[in-house]
Each structure stands twice: as structure tokens, then as C-alpha cells.
CSV table of C-alpha atoms and ligand atoms in Angstrom, one decimal:
chain,number,residue,atom,x,y,z
A,1,UNK,CA,-7.6,17.5,28.8
A,2,UNK,CA,-8.3,20.0,26.1
A,3,UNK,CA,-6.5,17.8,23.6
A,4,UNK,CA,-8.7,14.8,24.6
A,5,UNK,CA,-11.8,16.9,24.3
A,6,UNK,CA,-10.7,18.1,20.8
A,7,UNK,CA,-10.0,14.5,19.7
A,8,UNK,CA,-13.4,13.3,21.0
A,9,UNK,CA,-15.4,16.1,19.2
A,10,UNK,CA,-13.5,15.8,16.0
A,11,UNK,CA,-13.3,12.0,16.0
A,12,UNK,CA,-16.9,11.3,16.9
A,13,UNK,CA,-18.8,14.3,15.4
A,14,UNK,CA,-16.9,16.4,12.9
A,15,UNK,CA,-15.0,13.7,11.0
A,16,UNK,CA,-17.9,11.3,10.5
A,17,UNK,CA,-20.4,14.0,9.8
A,18,UNK,CA,-18.4,15.9,7.3
A,19,UNK,CA,-17.2,12.6,5.7
A,20,UNK,CA,-20.8,11.7,5.1
A,21,UNK,CA,-21.1,14.9,3.0
A,22,UNK,CA,-18.6,13.3,0.7
A,23,UNK,CA,-20.7,10.2,0.6
A,24,UNK,CA,-18.2,8.3,2.9
A,25,UNK,CA,-20.8,7.0,5.2
A,26,UNK,CA,-20.8,4.6,8.2
A,27,UNK,CA,-17.1,5.1,9.1
A,28,UNK,CA,-17.6,4.9,12.8
A,29,UNK,CA,-20.1,1.9,12.8
A,30,UNK,CA,-17.7,0.0,10.5
A,31,UNK,CA,-14.8,0.9,12.8
A,32,UNK,CA,-16.7,-0.5,15.8
A,33,UNK,CA,-17.6,-3.6,13.9
A,34,UNK,CA,-14.0,-4.2,13.0
A,35,UNK,CA,-12.9,-3.8,16.6
A,36,UNK,CA,-15.1,-6.7,17.4
A,37,UNK,CA,-14.6,-8.9,14.3
A,38,UNK,CA,-10.8,-8.9,14.5
A,39,UNK,CA,-11.3,-11.2,17.5
A,40,UNK,CA,-13.9,-13.5,15.9
A,41,UNK,CA,-13.0,-17.2,15.7
A,42,UNK,CA,-11.5,-17.9,12.3
A,43,UNK,CA,-14.5,-20.1,11.3
A,44,UNK,CA,-16.9,-17.2,11.9
A,45,UNK,CA,-14.7,-14.9,9.7
A,46,UNK,CA,-14.7,-17.5,7.0
A,47,UNK,CA,-18.5,-17.9,7.2
A,48,UNK,CA,-18.8,-14.1,6.9
A,49,UNK,CA,-16.5,-14.1,3.9
A,50,UNK,CA,-18.4,-16.9,2.2
A,51,UNK,CA,-21.8,-15.2,2.7
A,52,UNK,CA,-20.5,-12.0,1.2
A,53,UNK,CA,-18.7,-13.8,-1.7
A,54,UNK,CA,-21.9,-15.6,-2.7
A,55,UNK,CA,-23.8,-12.3,-2.8
A,56,UNK,CA,-21.0,-10.7,-4.7
A,57,UNK,CA,-20.7,-13.2,-7.5
A,58,UNK,CA,-24.4,-13.1,-8.0
A,59,UNK,CA,-24.5,-9.3,-8.1
A,60,UNK,CA,-21.4,-9.1,-10.4
A,61,UNK,CA,-22.9,-11.6,-12.8
A,62,UNK,CA,-26.2,-9.9,-13.1
A,63,UNK,CA,-25.2,-6.2,-13.0
A,64,UNK,CA,-21.7,-6.0,-14.4
A,65,UNK,CA,-21.2,-6.8,-18.1
A,66,UNK,CA,-17.5,-7.6,-17.8
A,67,UNK,CA,-18.1,-10.3,-15.1
A,68,UNK,CA,-21.1,-11.8,-17.0
A,69,UNK,CA,-18.8,-12.4,-19.9
A,70,UNK,CA,-15.9,-13.4,-17.7
A,71,UNK,CA,-18.0,-16.1,-15.9
A,72,UNK,CA,-19.6,-17.3,-19.1
A,73,UNK,CA,-16.3,-17.7,-20.9
A,74,UNK,CA,-15.0,-19.8,-17.9
A,75,UNK,CA,-18.3,-21.9,-18.0
A,76,UNK,CA,-19.1,-20.9,-14.4
A,77,UNK,CA,-22.4,-19.8,-13.0
A,78,UNK,CA,-22.7,-17.8,-9.8
A,79,UNK,CA,-24.4,-20.8,-8.2
A,80,UNK,CA,-21.2,-22.9,-8.8
A,81,UNK,CA,-19.4,-20.8,-6.2
A,82,UNK,CA,-20.3,-22.7,-3.1
A,83,UNK,CA,-17.2,-22.1,-1.1
A,84,UNK,CA,-14.2,-19.9,-1.4
A,85,UNK,CA,-12.0,-22.5,-3.1
A,86,UNK,CA,-14.5,-22.8,-6.0
A,87,UNK,CA,-13.4,-19.3,-7.0
A,88,UNK,CA,-10.1,-20.8,-8.2
A,89,UNK,CA,-11.9,-22.0,-11.3
A,90,UNK,CA,-12.4,-18.4,-12.4
A,91,UNK,CA,-9.4,-16.8,-14.3
A,92,UNK,CA,-7.8,-13.9,-12.5
A,93,UNK,CA,-8.5,-10.3,-13.5
A,94,UNK,CA,-5.4,-8.4,-14.7
A,95,UNK,CA,-4.5,-4.7,-14.7
A,96,UNK,CA,-4.8,-4.9,-18.5
A,97,UNK,CA,-8.4,-6.0,-18.1
A,98,UNK,CA,-9.1,-2.9,-16.1
A,99,UNK,CA,-7.2,-0.7,-18.6
A,100,UNK,CA,-9.2,-2.2,-21.5
A,101,UNK,CA,-12.7,-2.6,-19.9
A,102,UNK,CA,-13.1,-0.3,-17.0
A,103,UNK,CA,-16.5,1.0,-18.2
A,104,UNK,CA,-17.8,-2.5,-18.5
A,105,UNK,CA,-16.5,-3.3,-15.0
A,106,UNK,CA,-19.0,-0.8,-13.4
A,107,UNK,CA,-22.5,-1.7,-12.3
A,108,UNK,CA,-24.7,-1.3,-15.4
A,109,UNK,CA,-27.0,1.2,-13.6
A,110,UNK,CA,-24.0,3.5,-13.0
A,111,UNK,CA,-22.4,3.4,-16.4
A,112,UNK,CA,-23.7,6.8,-17.5
A,113,UNK,CA,-22.5,8.3,-14.2
A,114,UNK,CA,-19.1,6.8,-14.9
A,115,UNK,CA,-19.0,8.4,-18.3
A,116,UNK,CA,-20.1,11.8,-16.8
A,117,UNK,CA,-17.3,11.4,-14.2
A,118,UNK,CA,-14.9,11.1,-17.1
A,119,UNK,CA,-16.2,14.2,-18.7
A,120,UNK,CA,-16.3,16.2,-15.4
A,121,UNK,CA,-12.6,16.8,-15.5
A,122,UNK,CA,-12.0,16.6,-11.8
A,123,UNK,CA,-8.6,15.6,-10.5
A,124,UNK,CA,-8.3,11.9,-10.0
A,125,UNK,CA,-9.7,10.8,-6.7
A,126,UNK,CA,-11.0,14.3,-5.8
A,127,UNK,CA,-14.0,13.8,-3.5
A,128,UNK,CA,-17.3,15.5,-4.4
A,129,UNK,CA,-18.8,17.8,-1.8
A,130,UNK,CA,-22.5,17.1,-1.0
A,131,UNK,CA,-22.3,13.9,-3.1
A,132,UNK,CA,-25.3,12.2,-1.5
A,133,UNK,CA,-27.5,15.0,-2.8
A,134,UNK,CA,-26.2,14.8,-6.4
A,135,UNK,CA,-27.2,12.6,-9.2
A,136,UNK,CA,-23.7,12.1,-10.4
A,137,UNK,CA,-21.6,11.2,-7.5
A,138,UNK,CA,-19.0,8.8,-8.8
A,139,UNK,CA,-15.4,9.6,-8.1
A,140,UNK,CA,-13.1,8.7,-10.9
A,141,UNK,CA,-9.7,7.6,-9.8
A,142,UNK,CA,-6.5,6.3,-11.4
A,143,UNK,CA,-3.6,4.2,-10.4
A,144,UNK,CA,-0.3,4.4,-12.2
A,145,UNK,CA,1.1,1.1,-10.9
A,146,UNK,CA,4.7,0.3,-11.1
A,147,UNK,CA,4.7,-0.2,-14.8
A,148,UNK,CA,3.4,3.3,-15.6
A,149,UNK,CA,0.3,2.2,-17.5
A,150,UNK,CA,-2.6,3.9,-15.7
A,151,UNK,CA,-5.8,2.1,-14.7
A,152,UNK,CA,-9.1,4.0,-14.3
A,153,UNK,CA,-11.7,3.0,-11.7
A,154,UNK,CA,-14.7,4.5,-10.0
A,155,UNK,CA,-16.3,4.5,-6.6
A,156,UNK,CA,-19.2,6.1,-4.8
A,157,UNK,CA,-17.4,6.8,-1.5
A,158,UNK,CA,-18.0,3.4,0.0
A,159,UNK,CA,-14.5,2.1,-0.6
A,160,UNK,CA,-12.9,5.3,0.9
A,161,UNK,CA,-15.2,5.0,3.9
A,162,UNK,CA,-14.0,1.4,4.3
A,163,UNK,CA,-10.4,2.5,4.1
A,164,UNK,CA,-11.0,5.2,6.7
A,165,UNK,CA,-12.5,2.6,9.1
A,166,UNK,CA,-9.5,0.3,8.6
A,167,UNK,CA,-7.2,3.2,9.3
A,168,UNK,CA,-9.0,4.0,12.5
A,169,UNK,CA,-8.7,0.3,13.5
A,170,UNK,CA,-5.0,0.4,12.8
A,171,UNK,CA,-4.5,3.5,14.9
A,172,UNK,CA,-6.5,1.9,17.7
A,173,UNK,CA,-4.0,-1.0,17.7
A,174,UNK,CA,-1.4,1.6,18.8
A,175,UNK,CA,-3.7,3.3,21.3
A,176,UNK,CA,-4.6,6.3,19.1
A,177,UNK,CA,-8.2,7.3,19.1
A,178,UNK,CA,-10.3,8.8,16.2
A,179,UNK,CA,-9.8,12.5,15.9
A,180,UNK,CA,-6.2,12.5,17.0
A,181,UNK,CA,-3.9,14.8,15.1
A,182,UNK,CA,-2.4,13.3,12.0
A,183,UNK,CA,0.0,14.7,9.4
A,184,UNK,CA,-0.1,13.1,5.9
A,185,UNK,CA,2.7,13.4,3.3
A,186,UNK,CA,0.3,13.0,0.4
A,187,UNK,CA,0.3,12.8,-3.4
A,188,UNK,CA,0.2,16.6,-3.7
A,189,UNK,CA,2.7,19.4,-4.4
A,190,UNK,CA,3.6,22.4,-2.2
A,191,UNK,CA,1.8,24.7,-4.7
A,192,UNK,CA,-1.5,22.7,-4.4
A,193,UNK,CA,-1.3,22.9,-0.6
A,194,UNK,CA,-1.0,26.6,-0.6
A,195,UNK,CA,-4.1,27.2,-2.6
A,196,UNK,CA,-6.5,24.3,-1.7
A,197,UNK,CA,-9.6,24.9,0.4
A,198,UNK,CA,-9.7,21.1,1.0
A,199,UNK,CA,-6.5,21.3,3.0
A,200,UNK,CA,-7.9,24.0,5.3
A,201,UNK,CA,-11.1,21.9,5.8
A,202,UNK,CA,-9.2,18.8,6.7
A,203,UNK,CA,-7.1,20.8,9.2
A,204,UNK,CA,-10.1,22.3,10.9
A,205,UNK,CA,-12.6,19.5,10.7
A,206,UNK,CA,-10.5,16.4,10.7
A,207,UNK,CA,-7.4,17.4,12.6
A,208,UNK,CA,-5.4,16.4,9.5
A,209,UNK,CA,-2.4,18.3,8.2
A,210,UNK,CA,-1.5,17.8,4.5
A,211,UNK,CA,2.1,17.9,3.5
A,212,UNK,CA,3.8,17.3,0.2
A,213,UNK,CA,4.7,13.7,-0.4
A,214,UNK,CA,6.1,13.4,-3.9
A,215,UNK,CA,9.1,14.8,-5.8
A,216,UNK,CA,10.6,16.2,-2.6
A,217,UNK,CA,13.7,18.3,-2.4
A,218,UNK,CA,15.4,19.8,0.5
A,219,UNK,CA,13.2,22.9,0.6
A,220,UNK,CA,10.1,20.7,0.8
A,221,UNK,CA,11.5,18.7,3.6
A,222,UNK,CA,12.3,21.9,5.4
A,223,UNK,CA,8.7,23.0,5.0
A,224,UNK,CA,7.5,19.6,6.3
A,225,UNK,CA,9.7,19.8,9.3
A,226,UNK,CA,8.6,23.3,10.3
A,227,UNK,CA,4.9,22.5,9.7
A,228,UNK,CA,5.2,19.3,11.9
A,229,UNK,CA,6.9,21.3,14.6
A,230,UNK,CA,3.9,23.6,14.8
A,231,UNK,CA,1.2,20.9,14.4
A,232,UNK,CA,2.7,18.2,16.6
A,233,UNK,CA,0.7,15.2,15.2
A,234,UNK,CA,0.3,12.0,17.0
A,235,UNK,CA,0.4,10.1,13.7
A,236,UNK,CA,2.6,10.7,10.7
A,237,UNK,CA,1.5,9.1,7.5
A,238,UNK,CA,3.0,8.9,4.1
A,239,UNK,CA,4.7,7.1,1.2
A,240,UNK,CA,7.6,5.1,2.5
A,241,UNK,CA,10.0,7.0,0.3
A,242,UNK,CA,8.7,10.4,1.5
A,243,UNK,CA,9.0,9.5,5.2
A,244,UNK,CA,12.5,7.9,4.9
A,245,UNK,CA,13.5,11.0,2.9
A,246,UNK,CA,12.3,13.2,5.7
A,247,UNK,CA,14.1,11.1,8.3
A,248,UNK,CA,17.4,11.3,6.3
A,249,UNK,CA,16.9,15.1,5.9
A,250,UNK,CA,16.4,15.5,9.7
A,251,UNK,CA,19.5,13.4,10.4
A,252,UNK,CA,21.8,15.0,7.8
A,253,UNK,CA,20.7,18.6,8.7
A,254,UNK,CA,21.3,17.8,12.4
A,255,UNK,CA,17.8,18.9,13.3
A,256,UNK,CA,16.1,18.0,16.6
A,257,UNK,CA,13.7,15.1,15.9
A,258,UNK,CA,12.2,15.4,19.3
A,259,UNK,CA,10.1,18.4,18.3
A,260,UNK,CA,8.3,16.5,15.5
A,261,UNK,CA,8.1,13.1,17.2
A,262,UNK,CA,4.8,11.4,16.5
A,263,UNK,CA,3.6,8.3,18.4
A,264,UNK,CA,3.1,6.3,15.3
A,265,UNK,CA,4.3,6.3,11.7
A,266,UNK,CA,2.2,4.7,9.0
A,267,UNK,CA,3.9,4.0,5.7
A,268,UNK,CA,1.9,2.8,2.7
A,269,UNK,CA,1.9,2.3,-1.1
A,270,UNK,CA,5.0,0.2,-1.1
A,271,UNK,CA,6.5,-2.5,1.0
A,272,UNK,CA,8.7,-1.2,3.8
A,273,UNK,CA,12.2,-2.6,3.6
A,274,UNK,CA,14.3,-3.3,6.6
A,275,UNK,CA,16.7,-0.4,6.1
A,276,UNK,CA,13.7,2.0,5.7
A,277,UNK,CA,12.1,0.8,8.9
A,278,UNK,CA,15.4,1.2,10.7
A,279,UNK,CA,16.0,4.8,9.8
A,280,UNK,CA,12.4,5.7,10.7
A,281,UNK,CA,12.8,4.1,14.1
A,282,UNK,CA,16.2,5.6,14.7
A,283,UNK,CA,15.2,9.1,13.8
A,284,UNK,CA,11.7,9.3,15.2
A,285,UNK,CA,12.0,6.7,18.0
A,286,UNK,CA,8.3,5.7,17.7
A,287,UNK,CA,6.2,2.8,16.5
A,288,UNK,CA,6.3,2.2,12.7
A,289,UNK,CA,3.7,0.3,10.8
A,290,UNK,CA,2.9,-0.4,7.2
A,291,UNK,CA,-0.4,-0.7,5.3
A,292,UNK,CA,-0.4,-2.9,2.3
A,293,UNK,CA,-3.0,-2.0,-0.3
A,294,UNK,CA,-3.7,-0.6,-3.7
A,295,UNK,CA,-5.9,2.3,-4.8
A,296,UNK,CA,-8.3,0.0,-6.8
A,297,UNK,CA,-9.1,-2.4,-4.0
A,298,UNK,CA,-8.3,-0.4,-0.9
A,299,UNK,CA,-6.3,-1.4,2.2
A,300,UNK,CA,-5.5,-5.1,2.1
A,301,UNK,CA,-3.5,-5.6,5.3
A,302,UNK,CA,-1.8,-3.7,8.1
A,303,UNK,CA,0.9,-4.5,10.6
A,304,UNK,CA,0.0,-4.9,14.3
A,305,UNK,CA,2.3,-4.0,17.2
A,306,UNK,CA,3.6,-7.6,17.2
A,307,UNK,CA,5.0,-6.8,13.7
A,308,UNK,CA,2.5,-9.1,11.9
A,309,UNK,CA,0.7,-8.1,8.7
A,310,UNK,CA,-3.0,-8.9,9.3
A,311,UNK,CA,-5.3,-9.2,6.3
A,312,UNK,CA,-8.5,-7.2,6.4
A,313,UNK,CA,-10.6,-10.3,6.0
A,314,UNK,CA,-13.9,-8.7,6.8
A,315,UNK,CA,-13.9,-7.1,3.3
A,316,UNK,CA,-11.3,-9.0,1.3
A,317,UNK,CA,-10.6,-12.4,0.2
A,318,UNK,CA,-6.9,-12.9,-0.4
A,319,UNK,CA,-5.6,-15.8,-2.4
A,320,UNK,CA,-2.1,-16.8,-3.2
A,321,UNK,CA,-1.6,-18.3,-6.7
A,322,UNK,CA,1.3,-20.7,-6.2
A,323,UNK,CA,4.2,-19.6,-8.5
A,324,UNK,CA,6.1,-22.2,-10.5
A,325,UNK,CA,9.3,-20.6,-9.4
A,326,UNK,CA,8.3,-20.2,-5.8
A,327,UNK,CA,7.0,-23.7,-5.0
A,328,UNK,CA,9.7,-24.4,-2.4
A,329,UNK,CA,8.9,-21.3,-0.5
A,330,UNK,CA,5.1,-21.8,-0.6
A,331,UNK,CA,4.5,-18.3,-1.9
A,332,UNK,CA,3.0,-16.9,-5.0
A,333,UNK,CA,1.3,-13.9,-6.5
A,334,UNK,CA,-1.4,-12.3,-4.5
A,335,UNK,CA,-5.0,-12.2,-5.9
A,336,UNK,CA,-7.6,-10.0,-4.1
A,337,UNK,CA,-11.4,-10.1,-4.2
A,338,UNK,CA,-13.2,-7.1,-2.7
A,339,UNK,CA,-16.1,-8.8,-0.9
A,340,UNK,CA,-18.6,-5.9,-0.6
A,341,UNK,CA,-21.0,-5.2,-3.3
A,342,UNK,CA,-19.6,-1.9,-4.4
A,343,UNK,CA,-20.3,-0.4,-7.9
A,344,UNK,CA,-16.9,-1.6,-9.2
A,345,UNK,CA,-15.8,-4.8,-7.4
A,346,UNK,CA,-12.7,-6.7,-8.2
A,347,UNK,CA,-12.8,-10.5,-8.3
A,348,UNK,CA,-9.5,-12.3,-8.2
A,349,UNK,CA,-7.5,-9.2,-9.1
A,350,UNK,CA,-3.9,-9.8,-9.8
A,351,UNK,CA,-1.9,-7.5,-7.5
A,352,UNK,CA,1.6,-8.1,-9.0
A,353,UNK,CA,3.0,-8.7,-5.5
A,354,UNK,CA,4.5,-11.9,-4.1
A,355,UNK,CA,3.5,-13.1,-0.7
A,356,UNK,CA,2.3,-16.0,1.4
A,357,UNK,CA,-0.5,-16.6,3.8
A,358,UNK,CA,0.8,-18.0,7.1
A,359,UNK,CA,-0.8,-21.2,8.4
A,360,UNK,CA,-0.4,-19.8,12.0
A,361,UNK,CA,-2.1,-16.9,13.8
A,362,UNK,CA,-0.5,-13.9,15.4
A,363,UNK,CA,0.5,-13.8,19.1
A,364,UNK,CA,-1.4,-10.5,19.6
A,365,UNK,CA,-4.6,-12.5,19.8
A,366,UNK,CA,-6.3,-11.1,16.7
A,367,UNK,CA,-7.7,-13.8,14.5
A,368,UNK,CA,-7.3,-12.1,11.2
A,369,UNK,CA,-5.1,-14.2,8.9
A,370,UNK,CA,-1.5,-13.3,8.6
A,371,UNK,CA,0.2,-12.3,5.4
A,372,UNK,CA,3.9,-13.2,5.6
A,373,UNK,CA,6.8,-12.8,3.3
A,374,UNK,CA,5.4,-9.9,1.4
A,375,UNK,CA,8.4,-9.8,-0.8
A,376,UNK,CA,7.5,-6.9,-3.1
A,377,UNK,CA,6.5,-6.5,-6.7
A,378,UNK,CA,6.8,-9.5,-8.9
A,379,UNK,CA,9.3,-7.5,-11.0
A,380,UNK,CA,11.6,-7.0,-8.0
A,381,UNK,CA,11.9,-10.7,-7.3
A,382,UNK,CA,14.6,-12.5,-9.2
A,383,UNK,CA,14.6,-16.2,-9.6
A,384,UNK,CA,17.9,-17.8,-10.7
A,385,UNK,CA,18.0,-20.6,-13.2
A,386,UNK,CA,18.6,-23.0,-10.3
A,387,UNK,CA,15.4,-21.8,-8.7
A,388,UNK,CA,16.8,-19.6,-6.0
A,389,UNK,CA,14.7,-16.6,-5.2
A,390,UNK,CA,16.3,-13.2,-4.4
A,391,UNK,CA,14.0,-10.7,-2.7
A,392,UNK,CA,14.8,-6.9,-2.4
A,393,UNK,CA,15.4,-7.5,1.3
A,394,UNK,CA,18.5,-9.5,0.5
A,395,UNK,CA,20.0,-6.4,-1.0
A,396,UNK,CA,18.9,-4.3,1.9
A,397,UNK,CA,20.7,-6.6,4.3
A,398,UNK,CA,23.8,-6.8,2.1
A,399,UNK,CA,24.3,-3.1,1.6
A,400,UNK,CA,23.1,-1.9,5.0
A,401,UNK,CA,25.6,-4.2,6.7
A,402,UNK,CA,27.4,-2.0,9.3
A,403,UNK,CA,30.8,-3.1,8.0
A,404,UNK,CA,30.0,-1.2,4.9
A,405,UNK,CA,29.1,2.0,6.8
A,406,UNK,CA,30.1,5.1,4.8
A,407,UNK,CA,31.7,3.0,2.0
A,408,UNK,CA,28.7,3.0,-0.3
A,409,UNK,CA,26.6,6.1,-0.9
A,410,UNK,CA,23.9,4.5,-3.1
A,411,UNK,CA,23.4,1.3,-4.9
A,412,UNK,CA,21.1,-0.2,-7.5
A,413,UNK,CA,20.8,-3.8,-8.5
A,414,UNK,CA,20.0,-4.6,-12.1
A,415,UNK,CA,18.9,-8.2,-13.0
A,416,UNK,CA,19.9,-9.2,-16.5
A,417,UNK,CA,19.3,-12.4,-18.5
A,418,UNK,CA,21.3,-15.5,-17.8
A,419,UNK,CA,21.7,-14.9,-14.1
A,420,UNK,CA,23.9,-11.8,-14.5
A,421,UNK,CA,23.4,-9.2,-11.8
A,422,UNK,CA,24.8,-5.8,-12.4
A,423,UNK,CA,25.5,-3.8,-9.2
A,424,UNK,CA,25.7,-0.1,-9.6
A,425,UNK,CA,27.5,1.7,-6.9
A,426,UNK,CA,28.1,5.4,-6.0
A,427,UNK,CA,31.2,5.1,-3.9
A,428,UNK,CA,31.4,6.7,-0.5
A,429,UNK,CA,34.6,7.6,1.4
A,430,UNK,CA,36.5,4.5,2.4
A,431,UNK,CA,35.4,2.4,-0.6
A,432,UNK,CA,38.5,0.3,-1.6
A,433,UNK,CA,39.2,-2.6,-3.8
A,434,UNK,CA,38.7,-4.8,-0.7
A,435,UNK,CA,35.1,-3.6,-0.4
A,436,UNK,CA,34.3,-4.9,-3.9
A,437,UNK,CA,36.2,-8.2,-3.1
A,438,UNK,CA,34.2,-8.5,0.1
A,439,UNK,CA,30.9,-8.0,-1.7
A,440,UNK,CA,31.9,-10.5,-4.4
A,441,UNK,CA,32.7,-13.1,-1.8
A,442,UNK,CA,29.4,-12.5,0.1
A,443,UNK,CA,27.4,-13.0,-3.2
A,444,UNK,CA,29.3,-16.1,-4.1
A,445,UNK,CA,28.7,-17.6,-0.7
A,446,UNK,CA,25.0,-16.8,-1.0
A,447,UNK,CA,24.5,-17.9,-4.5
A,448,UNK,CA,27.0,-20.7,-4.6
A,449,UNK,CA,28.5,-19.4,-7.9
A,450,UNK,CA,25.2,-19.7,-9.8
A,451,UNK,CA,25.1,-15.9,-10.4
A,452,UNK,CA,27.6,-13.7,-12.0
A,453,UNK,CA,27.9,-10.3,-10.3
A,454,UNK,CA,29.2,-7.3,-12.3
A,455,UNK,CA,30.2,-4.1,-10.7
A,456,UNK,CA,29.7,-0.6,-12.2
A,457,UNK,CA,30.7,2.6,-10.6
A,458,UNK,CA,28.9,5.8,-11.1
A,459,UNK,CA,28.9,9.4,-9.9
A,460,UNK,CA,25.1,9.2,-9.2
A,461,UNK,CA,22.1,7.0,-9.7
A,462,UNK,CA,19.1,8.9,-10.9
A,463,UNK,CA,15.7,8.6,-9.3
A,464,UNK,CA,12.7,7.9,-11.6
A,465,UNK,CA,10.5,10.8,-12.7
A,466,UNK,CA,8.1,10.2,-9.8
A,467,UNK,CA,11.0,10.9,-7.4
A,468,UNK,CA,11.2,7.3,-6.3
A,469,UNK,CA,14.6,5.7,-6.3
A,470,UNK,CA,14.6,2.2,-7.7
A,471,UNK,CA,16.7,-0.2,-5.6
A,472,UNK,CA,16.0,-3.1,-8.0
A,473,UNK,CA,15.6,-3.0,-11.8
A,474,UNK,CA,14.5,-6.2,-13.5
A,475,UNK,CA,15.6,-6.1,-17.1
A,476,UNK,CA,14.7,-9.8,-17.6
A,477,UNK,CA,11.0,-8.9,-17.5
A,478,UNK,CA,10.9,-6.1,-20.0
B,1,LIG,ZN1,-1.0,-9.3,15.5
């Protein structure tokens, strides 16, 4: 009873009111709107998208120097975009465009604010308190991407508000109301958490516990576990790698998962592979969902209880550019257009991910379009010379096979030119010559001899500097 009251007050009063102080306005109205629009007939959603798109291209052409030039060079006027398919005539915007032209991609009227945000020296993405009362209220943010070259982008709080509203909707799909306790394994270190006032504010006003989520060692996992035991969140949120790391820590240390058991786990920032989902479900015994998105454009899609990834069509137009290599499969690279007229919109932004929009709708009854076969980063997909596509999930299935239990401690797959695949293995107990033979046969059966597997045995496989372990390395693309 007390808990419900706490959730109601925080969810409906404290959270929206204090978010507005950071210029993240209209979270609850947006959330209510999303709860209705997810059931709109598809035609109505399409109509809504088209209306926003027409406004957006007009706005971008007249207010944003980059898009004026981009449209002019393509010989397209805003009036030429009469339906969503007309957008295909406009070349896609790449990460490199954002790296090279980010100041020109901001609404002209906010350009000087963007320059002042650069000079302010705040941490990337740090919100600005009392932003609505300030003249310079742009938040500067960066995204490192998988390639390591950072992009810079700006927002005035509107995109974050939209993300929050989408998150509330996702939680609602699993029966969790606004204001419910949530723990987040975030992009911050233990030291930051100890000294930050922001953390205390989130805890008291938003019912949100911040935990470290990058470069985690055993000591950090132990801190996370103890904090979760005290806080008892209904939702546990974090990078897939951080959450699976925590699950593995709990399992290996023989700790009781019952005392930290949330009702819902939300993973984001990377596709969730089958073996990752399995360990989360086994250890935490709760619902597990995934948000697909990017810092620049916000949350793109989220997975419903029927395990379908629904696109946030109210704010985004998602296109799939058919890939030469992927014709058979019907998939291609994902391009995203942010439909709202925010100060730095993205039109046909190349995500670097491979996916496919399903022609059918989900059995849960929500009409939002379905993103299927989200196979991962373009760099993680390997297409053999005979046109066969290998996704990271193939390797998950291969190496998580119960027959291999305990025989392989860690693996890494390296794609090399001329269809050579190097498989690095840290042997576990029980690994024998037959294990390698079995793997070799499995690969030959699957690739019909078109691929040459090489095996390399190591004492360890290093994670990257970010702490993220790379399951697949594609050397054919570097
Ligand atoms: Zn669904």
C-alpha cells in the first residue's frame, strides 16, 4: 500500500515536475498519448508519420544549413516529399556527416547556443538544472559508436523527454507503473557515484538507483549486488554486457539471486544475443526485454511481452535499405528519420545495423510495425563469397550448445579475407581433439565447405578498453 502510494506520488508528481526543471517537458502527456497510439490502425499511424515528415522536411530545409545543401545537391525540394517513399530519393546521412558538420546540422537559431555548449565544458549528456529559465540550454552529447570515432550532437531536452515517455510505455507493457523503483547500471564509474549530487536527487525524487555499468570488475559487481539487495528495484536496467556480467557474477559467487530479483530487466545499447538472454532469465527468473536505439536518435524500438520488437512509429520513420548481399533475406541497413521538429533532427540516418521490417503485425494486438531479424552491426555480419550470411547469433548457438558445456571458456570469431574464419578459443576443462573435430564438422555442414575455419588456442581473450568483450571481429572491413 505504502509502496503503491510512493510510486503514485513519484511517478505522477515528482518525476514529471523535476524533469521539467531540466527542460524535459510533457513526459506524462506523451506517455498517455503513446498508450493510445500503439493501438491505432496502421493507416492512422502512417498518416501521422506523413504529416510530421512533411513538416520536418520543410523545417529542416529552411532552418538547418546542412539539410538545405543536402536537399539542393540531390535536386529535391521539401514539396517533392509527398509520401514517405519519396524520401528514398534523398541520400542517407552518415556518421561521418555528423562528425564533419554537426554545427551545421543544428537549427540556425540555436547555432550560437551550440557553440556555447561546446565551450561550457560540461560532461557529455549532463542535464542542465533550471534549463527552461536559461538562455543557453542546449545539452551537448557524444556517441562513440562501435568504430570509436565520436559524433557530437545537441538537444534541448525534447529528445530525452521522448525517451522517458517511451520507457514508461515499455514498462507499462510489463505492468510496471511510472514511479516504480528502478536501478540503472549506467555509463558512470563507482567514484562518480560516490560524489554526485545528481545520484542522490534521482534516488529521492525519481526512485532511481544509479549503479556503475562500465569497466566492471568483481568488486563493482559486489557493490551492485549489495545495493540492489537494499533497494529492491522492480526494474533493472543496463547495458547488456553489464547485466550479463552481473548475472554471471551472482551465479559464480553462489549468491542468492532471489534477494535482488526484479520484475523486469531492460537491456539496451546493443542487441541482446540468445545466450545473454538465457543467462539473464536463468539467474533472475524475470521478464527480459531490449531497447534498440542510439544516443543521437533516441529509442527506436522495444520488445513486447510477445518477444516482438515494436518500432516507435509515432516519432520515427524506419527504412531498410536493401543490401546487395542480403537480397535473399529481404533485410538491409536500417535508416532512421526522427520525425519531430527538434533542433537537430536526423533524416535518413544510417544506423550501421542490419534488420528487416516484418510484413506482419504482432500477436499482442499493438499495431506498431515489427522490426525483425535485428542481426547486429553491419561489421558483425559476414557474407561469404557464395552469398551466405552469418549473423552473430549463429555463433551463440554454436558455442552455447549444451554438448559443449564446460569445454570452452571463451571464444572469439575473426572474419578474414577470402572466406577464412579464425576461431579463437580459451579451452575449458574437458576440451579434447574431438571437440575441435566436432566444431569443424558442424561448420562444414552449415557452410557446405565454402568457408575455411582455422582454430587458435589462447590462454585468454582480452576485452576492449571499454570493457566490452568482442564476440565477433570483422577484419575484412578494416
Ligand atoms: Zn507485440
